[in-house]
Amino acid sequence: GAVVSQHPSRVICKSGTSVKIECRSLDFQATTMFWYRQFPKKSLMLMATSNEGSKATYEQGVEKDKFLINHASLTLSTLTVTSAHPEDSSFYICSARAGDRQETQYFGPGTRLLVL
Amino acid sequence: GQNIDQPTEMTATEGAIVQINCTYQTSGFNGLFWYQQHAGEAPTFLSYNVLDGLEEKGRFSSFLSRSKGYSYLLLKELQMKDSASYLCAVLDSNYQLIWGAGTKLIIKP
C-alpha cells in the first residue's frame, strides 16, 4: 500500500526558534499534500493544502507567514513553523493524495511538536 | 455550513458489538470515510463508502445512506485493541475531507 513518512516524529524546541517538518510519499507521486494539526482529544484541523509547484492554500485563521509550506516535488512537502511559541505545541499530521486516486488520502505517522 | 456529527464517547464490552453513528451536512458528497486513531498516532484508514448500502470488511462494517446523510461503523467481536477514536470524514465537492470530532470508544473486559 501507499506509504507516507514524516520526519521528525518528535521535536522539542525553544520558543522563538523555527522547526521544519518533512512529509514524503515513499512509493507514489503526490500531486496534493495536506497539513493538519490536532490538539489533544480533538479531531484533525486542516491547516493548508499544497499542490506541487504552486503556493499552498491556507485555511481561514491559519497564518501563512507563520506556517510556511513548500511542495517542491511530487514526493516531498515541508511545513516550517517559524518563531515557534508554546501555543504551537501540537500534533502535526500530513497526508498525501495521488493524482489518480482522488478519493484516497494516505496519512503520515505525525510529528509531535513541543515548544518550551 | 458544513457539519459532521458523531457521539463524543461510547463504551462497550469485549466480545460485544457496537455501532458508531455519523450524520453529515456538506456541500457536495464524494464519499464517506471511517478512520481509526489510537492515542498519539495518526489515523489509519478503515473504510470508504460512496454508494448506499453496507460494506463489510472482516469484523468491521460501514453503512451509508446518502438520502439521510447518515453512516454508521459497526464493530463486531470487540477486542481490547479496538479501544481508540473513530473518525468520520466526508469528501466534499472540492475533494476536501471534512472531519467529524471523533468518537472515543472504550472497551471494557
Short mmCIF file of C-alpha atoms in Angstrom, two decimals:
data_model
loop_
_atom_site.label_atom_id
_atom_site.label_comp_id
_atom_site.label_asym_id
_atom_site.label_seq_id
_atom_site.Cartn_x
_atom_site.Cartn_y
_atom_site.Cartn_z
CA GLY A 1 0.00 0.00 0.00
CA ALA A 2 0.91 3.66 -0.24
CA VAL A 3 3.32 4.89 2.41
CA VAL A 4 3.79 8.42 3.69
CA SER A 5 6.60 9.26 6.07
CA GLN A 6 7.16 12.25 8.31
CA HIS A 7 10.34 13.49 9.89
CA PRO A 8 10.96 14.13 12.67
CA SER A 9 8.46 12.09 14.63
CA ARG A 10 9.01 14.17 17.73
CA VAL A 11 10.70 17.52 18.31
CA ILE A 12 11.27 19.73 21.30
CA CYS A 13 12.44 23.28 20.70
CA LYS A 14 12.84 26.57 22.47
CA SER A 15 10.40 29.40 21.99
CA GLY A 16 11.40 31.65 19.10
CA THR A 17 13.12 29.00 17.03
CA SER A 18 11.89 27.58 13.73
CA VAL A 19 11.08 23.95 13.13
CA LYS A 20 10.86 22.17 9.78
CA ILE A 21 8.74 19.04 9.33
CA GLU A 22 9.12 16.90 6.22
CA CYS A 23 6.42 14.81 4.61
CA ARG A 24 7.35 12.29 1.94
CA SER A 25 5.33 9.94 -0.21
CA LEU A 26 7.59 6.91 -0.48
CA ASP A 27 6.07 4.81 -3.25
CA PHE A 28 3.80 7.13 -5.18
CA GLN A 29 3.71 10.64 -6.56
CA ALA A 30 1.57 13.00 -4.56
CA THR A 31 0.15 15.86 -6.55
CA THR A 32 -1.55 17.18 -3.44
CA MET A 33 -0.47 17.11 0.18
CA PHE A 34 -2.41 18.24 3.20
CA TRP A 35 -1.20 19.51 6.55
CA TYR A 36 -3.29 19.03 9.67
CA ARG A 37 -2.83 19.80 13.31
CA GLN A 38 -4.56 18.05 16.13
CA PHE A 39 -4.93 19.13 19.74
CA PRO A 40 -5.40 16.52 22.44
CA LYS A 41 -8.77 14.79 22.28
CA LYS A 42 -9.80 16.88 19.27
CA SER A 43 -10.27 15.99 15.65
CA LEU A 44 -7.95 16.91 12.84
CA MET A 45 -7.93 20.51 11.72
CA LEU A 46 -6.88 21.16 8.14
CA MET A 47 -4.25 23.88 8.02
CA ALA A 48 -3.39 24.02 4.35
CA THR A 49 -3.46 22.21 1.05
CA SER A 50 -0.35 22.21 -1.08
CA ASN A 51 -0.06 21.30 -4.73
CA GLU A 52 3.28 20.51 -6.25
CA GLY A 53 4.90 23.54 -7.81
CA SER A 54 2.36 26.09 -6.62
CA LYS A 55 1.61 28.09 -3.50
CA ALA A 56 -0.25 26.43 -0.69
CA THR A 57 -3.87 27.24 0.04
CA TYR A 58 -4.34 28.06 3.70
CA GLU A 59 -7.49 27.58 5.71
CA GLN A 60 -9.11 30.54 7.37
CA GLY A 61 -7.36 31.53 10.55
CA VAL A 62 -4.05 29.87 9.69
CA GLU A 63 -1.18 32.35 9.39
CA LYS A 64 0.72 31.64 6.21
CA ASP A 65 3.74 33.65 7.35
CA LYS A 66 3.99 31.54 10.45
CA PHE A 67 3.37 28.15 8.87
CA LEU A 68 5.46 28.06 5.71
CA ILE A 69 4.63 25.25 3.33
CA ASN A 70 6.74 24.20 0.41
CA HIS A 71 5.82 21.41 -2.02
CA ALA A 72 8.88 21.37 -4.22
CA SER A 73 8.50 17.91 -5.70
CA LEU A 74 5.88 15.23 -6.21
CA THR A 75 7.19 13.30 -3.22
CA LEU A 76 8.10 15.98 -0.70
CA SER A 77 6.30 18.74 1.16
CA THR A 78 7.68 20.66 4.13
CA LEU A 79 5.98 22.62 6.88
CA THR A 80 8.11 25.16 8.73
CA VAL A 81 6.78 26.58 11.96
CA THR A 82 8.55 29.92 12.24
CA SER A 83 9.27 31.61 15.55
CA ALA A 84 7.52 28.84 17.41
CA HIS A 85 5.69 29.57 20.65
CA PRO A 86 4.29 27.22 23.30
CA GLU A 87 0.80 27.54 21.83
CA ASP A 88 2.14 25.98 18.62
CA SER A 89 2.75 22.75 20.51
CA SER A 90 0.57 20.18 18.81
CA PHE A 91 0.46 17.00 16.78
CA TYR A 92 1.08 17.80 13.11
CA ILE A 93 -0.03 15.27 10.52
CA CYS A 94 0.46 15.32 6.79
CA SER A 95 -1.41 13.35 4.18
CA ALA A 96 -0.80 12.80 0.52
CA ARG A 97 -3.16 12.19 -2.34
CA ALA A 98 -2.07 10.55 -5.58
CA GLY A 99 -3.21 12.33 -8.68
CA ASP A 100 -5.13 9.35 -9.95
CA ARG A 101 -6.78 8.44 -6.65
CA GLN A 102 -8.85 11.46 -5.79
CA GLU A 103 -10.87 9.66 -3.14
CA THR A 104 -7.99 8.47 -1.02
CA GLN A 105 -5.60 10.24 1.24
CA TYR A 106 -2.71 8.45 2.88
CA PHE A 107 -1.61 9.74 6.24
CA GLY A 108 1.86 10.13 7.64
CA PRO A 109 2.61 8.98 11.18
CA GLY A 110 2.53 12.51 12.58
CA THR A 111 5.04 14.82 14.26
CA ARG A 112 4.65 15.81 17.87
CA LEU A 113 5.98 19.32 18.48
CA LEU A 114 6.64 20.65 21.95
CA VAL A 115 7.73 24.27 22.28
CA LEU A 116 9.22 25.20 25.62
CA GLY B 1 -22.04 25.47 6.72
CA GLN B 2 -20.59 22.01 6.70
CA ASN B 3 -21.18 19.82 9.69
CA ILE B 4 -20.43 16.28 10.76
CA ASP B 5 -21.86 14.88 13.99
CA GLN B 6 -20.83 11.78 15.86
CA PRO B 7 -21.06 10.85 19.54
CA THR B 8 -18.19 12.01 21.69
CA GLU B 9 -17.70 8.78 23.59
CA MET B 10 -19.07 5.25 23.71
CA THR B 11 -18.39 2.30 25.98
CA ALA B 12 -18.77 -1.36 25.07
CA THR B 13 -17.80 -4.77 26.39
CA GLU B 14 -15.15 -7.05 24.97
CA GLY B 15 -16.72 -9.56 22.59
CA ALA B 16 -19.84 -7.45 22.01
CA ILE B 17 -21.00 -5.38 19.04
CA VAL B 18 -21.01 -1.58 18.85
CA GLN B 19 -22.42 0.82 16.27
CA ILE B 20 -20.97 4.31 15.88
CA ASN B 21 -23.23 6.72 14.04
CA CYS B 22 -22.29 9.70 11.91
CA THR B 23 -24.59 12.29 10.33
CA TYR B 24 -23.37 14.89 7.90
CA GLN B 25 -24.36 18.04 6.05
CA THR B 26 -21.78 19.03 3.46
CA SER B 27 -21.50 20.96 0.22
CA GLY B 28 -21.43 18.07 -2.17
CA PHE B 29 -20.57 14.47 -1.48
CA ASN B 30 -17.84 12.31 -2.95
CA GLY B 31 -17.72 9.62 -0.33
CA LEU B 32 -17.50 8.99 3.38
CA PHE B 33 -14.53 7.60 5.25
CA TRP B 34 -14.04 5.99 8.61
CA TYR B 35 -10.64 6.15 10.25
CA GLN B 36 -9.31 4.64 13.44
CA GLN B 37 -6.92 6.64 15.55
CA HIS B 38 -5.10 5.35 18.60
CA ALA B 39 -3.91 7.93 21.10
CA GLY B 40 -0.79 9.71 19.89
CA GLU B 41 -0.88 8.14 16.45
CA ALA B 42 -2.04 9.23 13.01
CA PRO B 43 -5.38 8.00 11.66
CA THR B 44 -5.50 4.71 9.79
CA PHE B 45 -7.99 4.03 7.04
CA LEU B 46 -10.87 1.68 7.80
CA SER B 47 -13.49 2.12 5.10
CA TYR B 48 -14.79 4.21 2.24
CA ASN B 49 -18.45 4.34 1.14
CA VAL B 50 -19.67 6.26 -1.86
CA LEU B 51 -22.81 4.26 -2.70
CA ASP B 52 -25.71 3.43 -0.41
CA GLY B 53 -25.53 0.18 1.45
CA LEU B 54 -23.37 -1.91 3.68
CA GLU B 55 -19.69 -2.65 3.10
CA GLU B 56 -18.31 -5.50 5.18
CA LYS B 57 -14.63 -5.96 5.90
CA GLY B 58 -13.90 -8.60 8.49
CA ARG B 59 -15.08 -7.52 11.92
CA PHE B 60 -15.80 -4.01 10.69
CA SER B 61 -18.73 -2.93 8.50
CA SER B 62 -19.74 0.51 7.31
CA PHE B 63 -23.15 1.62 6.11
CA LEU B 64 -24.17 4.67 4.11
CA SER B 65 -27.49 6.34 3.31
CA ARG B 66 -26.88 9.39 1.14
CA SER B 67 -30.53 10.48 1.21
CA LYS B 68 -30.43 10.62 5.00
CA GLY B 69 -26.91 12.00 5.28
CA TYR B 70 -26.12 9.12 7.60
CA SER B 71 -23.48 6.49 8.10
CA TYR B 72 -22.53 4.03 10.77
CA LEU B 73 -19.50 1.94 11.58
CA LEU B 74 -20.27 -1.47 13.07
CA LEU B 75 -17.62 -3.28 15.05
CA LYS B 76 -18.21 -6.94 15.92
CA GLU B 77 -16.45 -9.27 18.34
CA LEU B 78 -14.85 -6.34 20.07
CA GLN B 79 -11.28 -6.69 21.24
CA MET B 80 -9.40 -4.57 23.74
CA LYS B 81 -7.18 -3.28 20.93
CA ASP B 82 -10.28 -1.69 19.36
CA SER B 83 -10.18 0.96 22.06
CA ALA B 84 -9.47 4.07 20.01
CA SER B 85 -11.09 7.12 18.49
CA TYR B 86 -13.12 6.59 15.34
CA LEU B 87 -13.26 9.49 12.94
CA CYS B 88 -15.95 10.02 10.33
CA ALA B 89 -14.94 12.20 7.38
CA VAL B 90 -16.78 13.27 4.23
CA LEU B 91 -15.15 14.17 0.92
CA ASP B 92 -16.94 17.27 -0.29
CA SER B 93 -17.47 18.63 -3.80
CA ASN B 94 -13.92 20.05 -3.83
CA TYR B 95 -12.49 16.66 -2.83
CA GLN B 96 -11.60 18.07 0.56
CA LEU B 97 -12.07 15.93 3.65
CA ILE B 98 -14.44 17.37 6.23
CA TRP B 99 -13.79 15.75 9.60
CA GLY B 100 -16.02 14.87 12.49
CA ALA B 101 -14.68 15.37 16.01
CA GLY B 102 -14.30 11.64 16.51
CA THR B 103 -15.89 9.08 18.82
CA LYS B 104 -13.76 7.72 21.62
CA LEU B 105 -14.57 4.05 22.05
CA ILE B 106 -13.78 2.48 25.41
CA ILE B 107 -13.75 -1.31 25.58
CA LYS B 108 -14.21 -2.91 28.98
CA PRO B 109 -13.30 -6.53 29.82
#
